Short mmCIF file of C-alpha atoms in Angstrom, two decimals:
data_model
loop_
_atom_site.label_atom_id
_atom_site.label_comp_id
_atom_site.label_asym_id
_atom_site.label_seq_id
_atom_site.Cartn_x
_atom_site.Cartn_y
_atom_site.Cartn_z
CA MET A 1362 0.00 0.00 0.00
CA VAL A 1363 2.75 2.47 0.93
CA PHE A 1364 4.76 1.50 -2.14
CA ASP A 1365 1.72 1.92 -4.38
CA ASN A 1366 1.23 5.44 -3.05
CA LEU A 1367 4.91 6.22 -3.56
CA GLU A 1368 4.73 5.02 -7.16
CA LYS A 1369 1.61 7.10 -7.83
CA LYS A 1370 3.08 10.20 -6.21
CA THR A 1371 6.50 10.04 -7.86
CA GLY A 1372 5.82 8.13 -11.06
CA VAL A 1373 8.86 5.97 -10.26
CA LYS A 1374 8.51 2.20 -9.97
CA ILE A 1375 9.55 0.59 -6.71
CA ASP A 1376 11.68 -1.91 -8.63
CA ASP A 1377 13.65 1.01 -10.11
CA ILE A 1378 14.10 2.56 -6.67
CA SER A 1379 15.27 -0.78 -5.28
CA LYS A 1380 17.77 -1.23 -8.11
CA LEU A 1381 19.14 2.27 -7.51
CA ALA A 1382 19.41 1.64 -3.76
CA GLN A 1383 21.29 -1.63 -4.37
CA SER A 1384 23.67 0.07 -6.77
CA LEU A 1385 24.44 2.72 -4.14
CA GLN A 1386 25.43 0.27 -1.41
CA GLY A 1387 29.09 0.75 -0.76
CA ALA A 1388 29.26 3.82 -3.01
CA ASN A 1389 31.99 6.30 -2.14
CA PHE A 1390 30.16 9.58 -1.51
CA ARG A 1391 33.51 11.32 -0.98
CA ASP A 1392 34.28 10.86 -4.68
CA GLU A 1393 33.02 13.71 -6.87
CA LYS A 1394 32.52 11.51 -9.93
CA THR A 1395 30.40 9.06 -7.94
CA VAL A 1396 28.27 11.85 -6.48
CA ARG A 1397 27.68 13.37 -9.92
CA ASN A 1398 26.71 9.98 -11.34
CA VAL A 1399 24.22 9.41 -8.51
CA ILE A 1400 22.66 12.84 -9.09
CA LYS A 1401 22.31 12.04 -12.79
CA GLN A 1402 20.80 8.61 -12.06
CA VAL A 1403 18.23 10.03 -9.66
CA SER A 1404 17.41 12.87 -12.05
CA SER A 1405 16.90 10.42 -14.89
CA LEU A 1406 14.84 8.04 -12.77
CA ALA A 1407 12.59 10.85 -11.57
CA LYS A 1408 12.46 12.42 -15.04
CA LYS A 1409 13.39 15.74 -13.44
CA PRO A 1410 16.28 17.65 -14.99
CA VAL A 1411 18.88 19.09 -12.63
CA SER A 1412 20.49 22.37 -13.65
CA LYS A 1413 24.27 22.72 -13.55
CA GLU A 1414 23.87 25.20 -10.70
CA THR A 1415 21.78 22.77 -8.64
CA GLU A 1416 24.16 19.91 -9.45
CA GLU A 1417 27.11 21.97 -8.21
CA MET A 1418 25.27 22.89 -5.01
CA LEU A 1419 24.34 19.24 -4.38
CA VAL A 1420 27.86 17.98 -5.10
CA ASN A 1421 29.44 20.56 -2.79
CA THR A 1422 26.90 19.88 -0.05
CA ILE A 1423 27.42 16.11 -0.20
CA LEU A 1424 31.23 16.24 -0.51
CA ASN A 1425 31.48 18.67 2.41
CA ASP A 1426 29.15 16.53 4.54
CA LYS A 1427 26.69 19.38 5.02
CA MET A 1428 23.48 17.52 4.20
CA PRO A 1429 20.43 18.89 6.02
CA LYS A 1430 18.84 16.60 8.57
CA ASP A 1431 15.16 17.48 8.00
CA ILE A 1432 12.80 18.21 5.10
CA SER A 1433 12.34 21.90 5.90
CA SER A 1434 16.10 22.44 5.77
CA ILE A 1435 16.26 20.61 2.44
CA GLU A 1436 13.43 22.73 1.05
CA LYS A 1437 15.16 25.89 2.26
CA MET A 1438 18.42 24.76 0.64
CA MET A 1439 16.59 24.09 -2.64
CA GLY A 1440 14.79 27.44 -2.46
CA LYS A 1441 11.33 25.91 -2.12
CA LYS A 1442 8.53 26.93 0.17
CA ARG A 1443 5.91 24.70 1.72
#
């Protein structure tokens, strides 16, 4: 039931999410190339383009271990309002 709702809300199949999650196990998130590839994979999977500016911000945030801990901080970082 939860997975069905997730698929409907995102348009992404649970199998695709599972495959992505498995491919990320053991990934080196200190490596810039890996981080950029993950961003591209997620963007492609979600069918949501990521601008170069947003990609740079995400890469720098991840590499510098400054990921927000809650959704409101993430939305603020991305310039979105609830």
